[in-house]
Short mmCIF file of C-alpha atoms and ligand atoms in Angstrom, two decimals:
data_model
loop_
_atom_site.label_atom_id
_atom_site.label_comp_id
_atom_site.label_asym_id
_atom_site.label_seq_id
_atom_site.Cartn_x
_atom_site.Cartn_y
_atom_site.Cartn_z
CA UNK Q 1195 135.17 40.41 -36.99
CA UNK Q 1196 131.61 39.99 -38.85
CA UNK Q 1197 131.90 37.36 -41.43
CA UNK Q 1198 131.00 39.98 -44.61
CA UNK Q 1199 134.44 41.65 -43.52
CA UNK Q 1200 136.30 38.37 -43.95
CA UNK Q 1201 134.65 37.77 -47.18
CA UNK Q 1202 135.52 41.26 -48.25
CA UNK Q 1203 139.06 40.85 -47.43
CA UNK Q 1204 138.82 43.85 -45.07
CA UNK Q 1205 141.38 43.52 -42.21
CA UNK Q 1206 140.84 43.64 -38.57
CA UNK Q 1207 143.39 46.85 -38.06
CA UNK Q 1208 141.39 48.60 -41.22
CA UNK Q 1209 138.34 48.16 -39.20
CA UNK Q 1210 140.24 49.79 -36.39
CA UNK Q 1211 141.19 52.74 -38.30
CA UNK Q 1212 137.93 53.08 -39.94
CA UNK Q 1213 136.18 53.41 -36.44
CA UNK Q 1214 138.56 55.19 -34.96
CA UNK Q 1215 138.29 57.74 -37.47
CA UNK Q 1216 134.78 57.91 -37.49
CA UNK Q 1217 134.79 57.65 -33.70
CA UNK Q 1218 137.21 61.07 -33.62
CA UNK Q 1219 135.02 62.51 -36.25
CA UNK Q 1220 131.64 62.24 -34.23
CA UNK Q 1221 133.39 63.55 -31.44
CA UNK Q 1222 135.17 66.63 -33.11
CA UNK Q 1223 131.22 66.86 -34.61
CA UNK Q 1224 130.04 67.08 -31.30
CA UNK Q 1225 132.12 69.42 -29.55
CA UNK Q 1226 131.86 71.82 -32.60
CA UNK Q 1227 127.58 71.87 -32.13
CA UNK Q 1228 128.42 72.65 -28.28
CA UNK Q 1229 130.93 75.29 -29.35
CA UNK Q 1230 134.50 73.70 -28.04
CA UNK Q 1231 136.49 75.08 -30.48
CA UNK Q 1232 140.18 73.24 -30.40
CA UNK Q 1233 138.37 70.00 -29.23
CA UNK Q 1234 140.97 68.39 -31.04
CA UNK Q 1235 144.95 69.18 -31.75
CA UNK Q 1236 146.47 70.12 -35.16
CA UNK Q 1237 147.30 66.48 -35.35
CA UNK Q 1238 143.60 64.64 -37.13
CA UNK Q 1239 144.60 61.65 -36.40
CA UNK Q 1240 145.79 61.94 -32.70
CA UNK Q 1241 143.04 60.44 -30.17
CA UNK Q 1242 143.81 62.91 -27.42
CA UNK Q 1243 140.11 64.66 -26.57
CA UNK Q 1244 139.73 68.36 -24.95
CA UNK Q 1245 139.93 70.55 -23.82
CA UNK Q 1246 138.89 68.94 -20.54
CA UNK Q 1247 138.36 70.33 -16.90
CA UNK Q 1248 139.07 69.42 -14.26
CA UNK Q 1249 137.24 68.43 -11.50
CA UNK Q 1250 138.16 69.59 -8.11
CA UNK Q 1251 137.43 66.51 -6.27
CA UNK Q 1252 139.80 63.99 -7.84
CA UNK Q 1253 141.60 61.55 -6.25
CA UNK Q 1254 145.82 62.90 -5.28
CA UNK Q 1255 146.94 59.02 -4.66
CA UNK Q 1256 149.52 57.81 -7.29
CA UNK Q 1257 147.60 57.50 -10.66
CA UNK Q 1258 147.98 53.57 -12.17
CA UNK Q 1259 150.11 53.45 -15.50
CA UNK Q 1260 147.79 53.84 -18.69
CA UNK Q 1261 149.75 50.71 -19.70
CA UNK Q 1262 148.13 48.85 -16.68
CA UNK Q 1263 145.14 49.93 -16.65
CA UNK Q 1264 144.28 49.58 -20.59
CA UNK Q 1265 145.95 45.98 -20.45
CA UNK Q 1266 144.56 44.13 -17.10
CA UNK Q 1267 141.09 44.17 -17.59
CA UNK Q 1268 137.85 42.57 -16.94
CA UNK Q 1269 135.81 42.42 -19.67
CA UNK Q 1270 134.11 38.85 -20.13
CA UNK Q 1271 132.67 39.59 -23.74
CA UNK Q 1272 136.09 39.84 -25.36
CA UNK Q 1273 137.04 36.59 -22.71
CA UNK Q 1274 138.04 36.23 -19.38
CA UNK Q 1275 141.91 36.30 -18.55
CA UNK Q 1276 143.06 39.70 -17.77
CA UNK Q 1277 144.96 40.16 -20.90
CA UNK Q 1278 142.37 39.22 -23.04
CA UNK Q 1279 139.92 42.60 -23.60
CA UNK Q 1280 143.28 44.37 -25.01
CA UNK Q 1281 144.26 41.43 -27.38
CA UNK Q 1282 140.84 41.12 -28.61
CA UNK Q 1283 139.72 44.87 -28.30
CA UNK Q 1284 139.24 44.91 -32.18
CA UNK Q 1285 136.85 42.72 -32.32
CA UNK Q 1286 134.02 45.49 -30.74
CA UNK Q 1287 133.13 47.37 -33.44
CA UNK Q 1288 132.11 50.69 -32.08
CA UNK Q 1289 130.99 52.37 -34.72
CA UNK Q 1290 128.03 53.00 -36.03
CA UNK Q 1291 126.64 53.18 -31.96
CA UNK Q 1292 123.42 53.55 -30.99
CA UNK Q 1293 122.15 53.85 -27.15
CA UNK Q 1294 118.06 53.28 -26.77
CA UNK Q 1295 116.70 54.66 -24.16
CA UNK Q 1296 113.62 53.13 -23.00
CA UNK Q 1297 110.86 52.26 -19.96
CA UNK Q 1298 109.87 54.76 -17.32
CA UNK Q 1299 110.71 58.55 -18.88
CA UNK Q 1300 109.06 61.46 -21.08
CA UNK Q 1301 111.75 61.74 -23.89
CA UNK Q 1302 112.70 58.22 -25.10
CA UNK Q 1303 114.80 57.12 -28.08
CA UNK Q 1304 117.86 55.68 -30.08
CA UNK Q 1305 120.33 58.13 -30.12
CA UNK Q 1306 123.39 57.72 -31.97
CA UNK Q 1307 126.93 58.29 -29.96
CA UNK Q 1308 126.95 62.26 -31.72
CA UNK Q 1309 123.48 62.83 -30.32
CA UNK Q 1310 124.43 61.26 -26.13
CA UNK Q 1311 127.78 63.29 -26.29
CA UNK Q 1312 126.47 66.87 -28.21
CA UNK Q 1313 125.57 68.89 -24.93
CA UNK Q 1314 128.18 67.64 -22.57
CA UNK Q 1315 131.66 69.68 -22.09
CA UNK Q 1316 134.38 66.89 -20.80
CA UNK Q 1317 135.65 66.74 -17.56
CA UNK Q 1318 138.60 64.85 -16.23
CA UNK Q 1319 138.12 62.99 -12.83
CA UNK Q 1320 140.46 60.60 -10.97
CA UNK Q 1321 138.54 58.09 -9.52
CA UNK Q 1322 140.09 55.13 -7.00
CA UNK Q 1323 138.44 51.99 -8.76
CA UNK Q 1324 138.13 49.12 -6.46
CA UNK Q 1325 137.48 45.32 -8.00
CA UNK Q 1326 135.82 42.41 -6.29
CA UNK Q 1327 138.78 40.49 -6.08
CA UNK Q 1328 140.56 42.67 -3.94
CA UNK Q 1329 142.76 44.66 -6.52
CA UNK Q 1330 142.06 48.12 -7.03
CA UNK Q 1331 143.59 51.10 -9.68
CA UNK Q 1332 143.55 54.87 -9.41
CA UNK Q 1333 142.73 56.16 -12.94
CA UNK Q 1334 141.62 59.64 -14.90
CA UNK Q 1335 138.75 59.44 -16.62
CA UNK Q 1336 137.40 61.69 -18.96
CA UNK Q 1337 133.38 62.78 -19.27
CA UNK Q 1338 130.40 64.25 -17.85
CA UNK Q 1339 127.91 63.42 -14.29
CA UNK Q 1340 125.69 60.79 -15.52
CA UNK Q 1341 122.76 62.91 -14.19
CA UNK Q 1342 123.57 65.58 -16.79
CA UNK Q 1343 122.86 62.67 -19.33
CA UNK Q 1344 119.93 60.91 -17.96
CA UNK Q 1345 118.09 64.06 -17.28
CA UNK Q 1346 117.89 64.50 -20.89
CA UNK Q 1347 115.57 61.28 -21.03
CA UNK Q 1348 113.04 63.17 -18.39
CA UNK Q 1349 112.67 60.36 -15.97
CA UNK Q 1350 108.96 60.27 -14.56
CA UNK Q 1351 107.84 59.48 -11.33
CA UNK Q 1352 107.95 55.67 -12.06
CA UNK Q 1353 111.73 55.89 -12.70
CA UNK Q 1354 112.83 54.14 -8.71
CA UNK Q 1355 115.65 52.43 -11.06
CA UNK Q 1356 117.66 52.58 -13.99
CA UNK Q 1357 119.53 50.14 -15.70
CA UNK Q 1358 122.24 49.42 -18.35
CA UNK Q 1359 123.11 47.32 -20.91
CA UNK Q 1360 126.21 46.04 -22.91
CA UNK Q 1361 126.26 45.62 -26.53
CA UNK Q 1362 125.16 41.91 -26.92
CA UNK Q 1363 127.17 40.74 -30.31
CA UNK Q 1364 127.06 37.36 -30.13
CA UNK Q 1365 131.06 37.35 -32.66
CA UNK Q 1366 132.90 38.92 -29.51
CA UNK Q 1367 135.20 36.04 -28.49
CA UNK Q 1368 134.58 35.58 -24.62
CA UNK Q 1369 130.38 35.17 -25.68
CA UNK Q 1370 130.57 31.47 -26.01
CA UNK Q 1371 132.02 30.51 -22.62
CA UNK Q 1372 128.44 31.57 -21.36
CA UNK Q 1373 130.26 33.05 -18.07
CA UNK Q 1374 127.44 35.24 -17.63
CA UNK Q 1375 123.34 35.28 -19.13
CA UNK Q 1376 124.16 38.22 -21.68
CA UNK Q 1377 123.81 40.74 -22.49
CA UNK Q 1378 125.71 42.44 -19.04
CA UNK Q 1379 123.85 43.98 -17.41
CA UNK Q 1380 123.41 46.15 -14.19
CA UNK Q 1381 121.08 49.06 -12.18
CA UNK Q 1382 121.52 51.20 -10.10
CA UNK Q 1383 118.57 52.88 -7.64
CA UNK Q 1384 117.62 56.62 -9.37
CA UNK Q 1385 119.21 58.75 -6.49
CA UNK Q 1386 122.43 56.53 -6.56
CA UNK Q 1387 122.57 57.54 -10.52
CA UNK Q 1388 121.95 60.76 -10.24
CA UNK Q 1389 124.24 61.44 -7.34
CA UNK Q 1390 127.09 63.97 -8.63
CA UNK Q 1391 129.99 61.29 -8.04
CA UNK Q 1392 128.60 58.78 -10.84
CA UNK Q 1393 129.81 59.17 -14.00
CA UNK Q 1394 130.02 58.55 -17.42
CA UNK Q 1395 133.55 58.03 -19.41
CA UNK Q 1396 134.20 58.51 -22.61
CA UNK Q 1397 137.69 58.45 -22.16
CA UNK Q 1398 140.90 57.82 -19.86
CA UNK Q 1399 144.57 59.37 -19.62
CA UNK Q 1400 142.90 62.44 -21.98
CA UNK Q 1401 142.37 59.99 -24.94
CA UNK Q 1402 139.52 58.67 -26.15
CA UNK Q 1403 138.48 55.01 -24.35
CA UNK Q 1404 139.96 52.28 -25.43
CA UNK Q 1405 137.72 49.11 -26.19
CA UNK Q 1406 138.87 47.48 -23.65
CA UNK Q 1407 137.75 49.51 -21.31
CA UNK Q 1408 134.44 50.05 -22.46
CA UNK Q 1409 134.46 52.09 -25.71
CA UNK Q 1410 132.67 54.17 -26.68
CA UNK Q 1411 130.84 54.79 -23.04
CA UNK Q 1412 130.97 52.94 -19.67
CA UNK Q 1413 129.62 53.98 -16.86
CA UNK Q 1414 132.16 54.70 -13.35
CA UNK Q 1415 130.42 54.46 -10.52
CA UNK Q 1416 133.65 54.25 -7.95
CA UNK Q 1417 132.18 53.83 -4.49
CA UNK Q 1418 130.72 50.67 -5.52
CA UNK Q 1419 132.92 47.38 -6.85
CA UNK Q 1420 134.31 47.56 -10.55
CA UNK Q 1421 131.32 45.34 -11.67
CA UNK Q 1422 129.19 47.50 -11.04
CA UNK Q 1423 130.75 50.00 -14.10
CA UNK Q 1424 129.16 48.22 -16.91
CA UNK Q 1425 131.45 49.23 -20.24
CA UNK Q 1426 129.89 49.79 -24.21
CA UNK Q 1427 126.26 50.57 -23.30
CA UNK Q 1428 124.12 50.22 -25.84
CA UNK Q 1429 120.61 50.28 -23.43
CA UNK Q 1430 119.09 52.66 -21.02
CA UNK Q 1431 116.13 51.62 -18.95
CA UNK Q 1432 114.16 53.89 -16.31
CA UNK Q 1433 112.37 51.27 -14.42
CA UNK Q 1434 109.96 50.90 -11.33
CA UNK Q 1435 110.86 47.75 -10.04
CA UNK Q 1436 114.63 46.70 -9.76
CA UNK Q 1437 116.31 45.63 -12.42
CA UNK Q 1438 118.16 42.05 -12.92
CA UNK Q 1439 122.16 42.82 -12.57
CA UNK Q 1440 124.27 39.90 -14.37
CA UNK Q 1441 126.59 39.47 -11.21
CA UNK Q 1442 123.41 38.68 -8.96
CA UNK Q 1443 121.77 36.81 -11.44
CA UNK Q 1444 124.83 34.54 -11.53
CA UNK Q 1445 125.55 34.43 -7.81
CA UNK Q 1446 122.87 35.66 -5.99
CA UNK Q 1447 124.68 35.19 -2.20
CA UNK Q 1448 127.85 36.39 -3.67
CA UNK Q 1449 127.05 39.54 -5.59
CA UNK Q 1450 124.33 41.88 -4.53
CA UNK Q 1451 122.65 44.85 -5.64
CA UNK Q 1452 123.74 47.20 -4.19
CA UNK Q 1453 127.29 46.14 -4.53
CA UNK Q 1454 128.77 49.01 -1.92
CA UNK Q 1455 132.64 48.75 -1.09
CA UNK Q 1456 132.60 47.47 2.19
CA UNK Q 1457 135.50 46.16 3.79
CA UNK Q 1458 133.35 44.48 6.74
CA UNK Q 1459 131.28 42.81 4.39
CA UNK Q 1460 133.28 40.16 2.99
CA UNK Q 1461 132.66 38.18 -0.28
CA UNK Q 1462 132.96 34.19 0.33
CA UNK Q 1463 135.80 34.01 -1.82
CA UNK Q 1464 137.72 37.27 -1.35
CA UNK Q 1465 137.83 39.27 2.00
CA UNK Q 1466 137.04 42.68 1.64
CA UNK Q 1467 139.50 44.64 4.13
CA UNK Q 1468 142.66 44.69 2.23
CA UNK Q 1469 143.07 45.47 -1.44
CA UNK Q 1470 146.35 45.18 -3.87
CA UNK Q 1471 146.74 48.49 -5.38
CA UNK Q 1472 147.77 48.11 -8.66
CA UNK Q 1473 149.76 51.75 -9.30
CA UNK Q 1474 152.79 51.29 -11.97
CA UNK Q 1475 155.95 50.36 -9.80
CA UNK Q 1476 155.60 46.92 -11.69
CA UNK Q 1477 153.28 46.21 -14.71
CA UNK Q 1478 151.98 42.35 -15.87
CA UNK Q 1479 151.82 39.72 -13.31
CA UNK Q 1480 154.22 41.21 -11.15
CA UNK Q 1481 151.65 43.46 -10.39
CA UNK Q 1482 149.21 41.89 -8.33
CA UNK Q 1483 152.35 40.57 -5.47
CA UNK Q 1484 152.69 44.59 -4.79
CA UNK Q 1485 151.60 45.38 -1.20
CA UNK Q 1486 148.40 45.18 0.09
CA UNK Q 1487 146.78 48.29 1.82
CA UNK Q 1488 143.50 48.72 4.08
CA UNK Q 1489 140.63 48.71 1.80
CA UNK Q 1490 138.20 52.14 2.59
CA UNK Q 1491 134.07 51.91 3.47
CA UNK Q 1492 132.74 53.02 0.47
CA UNK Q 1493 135.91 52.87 -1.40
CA UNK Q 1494 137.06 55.95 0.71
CA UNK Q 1495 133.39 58.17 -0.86
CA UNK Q 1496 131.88 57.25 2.56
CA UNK Q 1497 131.08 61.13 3.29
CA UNK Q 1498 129.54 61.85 -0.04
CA UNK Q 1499 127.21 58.69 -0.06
CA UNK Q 1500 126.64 57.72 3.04
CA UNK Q 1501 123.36 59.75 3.23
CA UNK Q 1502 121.69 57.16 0.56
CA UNK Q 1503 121.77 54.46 2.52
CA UNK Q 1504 121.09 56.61 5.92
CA UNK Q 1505 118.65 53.44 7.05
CA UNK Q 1506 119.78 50.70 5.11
CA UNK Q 1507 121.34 47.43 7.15
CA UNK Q 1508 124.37 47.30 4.66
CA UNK Q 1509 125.06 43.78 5.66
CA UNK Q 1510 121.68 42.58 4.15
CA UNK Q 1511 121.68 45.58 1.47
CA UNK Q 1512 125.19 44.19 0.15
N1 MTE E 1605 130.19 44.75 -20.07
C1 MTE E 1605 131.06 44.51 -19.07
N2 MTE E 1605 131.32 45.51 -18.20
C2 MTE E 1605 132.20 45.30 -17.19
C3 MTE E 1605 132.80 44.02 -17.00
C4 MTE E 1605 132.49 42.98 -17.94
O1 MTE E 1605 132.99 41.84 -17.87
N3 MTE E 1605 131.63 43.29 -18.97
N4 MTE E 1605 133.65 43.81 -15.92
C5 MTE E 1605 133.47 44.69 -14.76
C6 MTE E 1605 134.49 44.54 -13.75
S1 MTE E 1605 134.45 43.12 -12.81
C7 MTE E 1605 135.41 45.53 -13.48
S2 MTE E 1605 136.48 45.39 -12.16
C8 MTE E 1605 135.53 46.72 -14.35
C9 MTE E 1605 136.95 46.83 -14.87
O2 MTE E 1605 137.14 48.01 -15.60
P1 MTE E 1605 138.53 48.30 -16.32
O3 MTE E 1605 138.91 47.06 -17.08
O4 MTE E 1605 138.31 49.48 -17.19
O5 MTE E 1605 139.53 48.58 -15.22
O6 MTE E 1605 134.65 46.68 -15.46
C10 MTE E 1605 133.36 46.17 -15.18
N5 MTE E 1605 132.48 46.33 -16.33
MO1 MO E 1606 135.69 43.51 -10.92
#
């Protein structure tokens, strides 16, 4: 909460309201200038988005609660305990939002939230999404092939790498512990970005994203661990040489680049070949004793990605 709201006696749940009723309105905007009529229910005030497609290729496995997955989540700025982003998801104000899109491309800009979502019809994909430490959720997200979006920004011939930011407000409560160099930040090489399984969600479970999972767009890139999916992006860069990624910056023989599920690749601190699936049988803490099952190359997208790393050693690409 900025410091003028306090002083104006506005309330942190007003501010929630206020954004997410401007929020719904930019997307009911939106979807009305790309001609999806009943975008939205009868109900103005319900956050449920569509219509939505869906895409053929989603993932059958049992889907993980909404209730787990919108309250154990990584998300340093708002702090670092699991249940912190949902307790403190008020705090990221979402609205006004503004993406710039800068470095190596023919149509740069700042675009506001109304101008990234206009073109894009919304599908729904359920993606497995597997975390560094060995836990991993199946979830539905809702939104559009990131390649749809950063065509838009006419990447030259420069453009080897793109990267993404995280708004950087130094008032979100985990910004102090200094965890990570902020803003977040990560890349990913242009082919792995514009590969049809990498996405961008601007909502889960057919409602519009919560903050703590990245509101109001993250990216979901699911053959690659869950830090990889940086949430609230506020920065696009097209650049030729490869970008800084917070992870690597912090740990450089811990967290690569490339960042590729790979259950023969372990991390020092959590092996790699098993993986607690997190579905719904149990919810809080109890969740992370459920059983553990073989963790998949490439988080189980081995056949769809394998060709971009065709002659890569993934052991010293990790
Ligand atoms: N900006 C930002 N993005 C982030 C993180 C973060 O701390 N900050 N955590 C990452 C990690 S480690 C994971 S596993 C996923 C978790 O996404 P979820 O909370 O929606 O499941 O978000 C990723 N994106
Ligand atoms: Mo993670």
């Amino acid at each position: 909460m900025k410091d003028w709201m306090r002083i104006a006696g506005i309330t942190s749940s007003e501010i929630t309201d206020e954004q997410t009723f401007r929020r719904r309105r930019a997307l009911i905007q939106a979807a009305t200038a790309a001609g999806m009529t009943g975008f939205i229910g009868t109900d103005a005030m319900a956050k449920e988005i569509g219509p939505i497609s869906k895409w053929a290729d989603s993932a059958t496995e049992k889907q993980t609660t909404e209730e787990i997955a919108t309250t154990y989540n990584n998300f340093y700025e708002l702090g670092t305990d699991k249940g912190d982003p949902v307790k403190n998801a008020d705090k990221l104000i979402t609205d006004p939002w503004s993406v710039v899109v800068d470095g190596e491309c023919d149509a740069p800009g700042t675009f506001t939230l109304e101008d990234i979502l206009k073109p894009h019809a919304i599908e729904e994909r359920v993606y497995r999404l597997r975390c560094v430490e060995a836990w991993s959720m199946v979830i539905p997200w809702n939104g559009f092939a990131l390649a749809d979006l950063l065509k838009r920004f006419k990447p030259n011939s420069n453009a080897k790498y793109v990267s993404f930011e995280t708004l950087n407000d130094p008032d979100l409560p985990g910004m102090k512990s200094r965890v990570l160099d902020w803003p977040y930040r990560e890349g990913l090489r242009i082919d792995e970005a514009m590969h049809p399984l990498s996405f961008m969600a601007i909502g889960m479970y057919g409602k519009e994203i919560p903050g703590q999972n990245g509101a109001p767009m993250r990216l979901v890139v699911p053959w690659k661990y869950g830090y990889k999916s940086i949430k609230s992006i506020v920065r696009i860069s097209f650049t030729e040489k490869q970008p800084q990624t917070s992870w690597n910056m912090s740990a450089p023989h811990e967290y690569g680049f490339y960042s590729n599920v790979n259950p023969e690749v372990s991390h020092p601190r959590w092996s790699q070949a098993k993986e607690r699936r997190l579905a719904g049988e149990t919810s809080g803490l109890s969740a992370l004793f459920t059983k553990k099952i073989d963790s998949q190359f490439m988080n189980g997208y081995g056949e769809e990605v394998a060709e971009l790393y065709a002659d890569m050693d993934l052991k010293k690409f990790f």
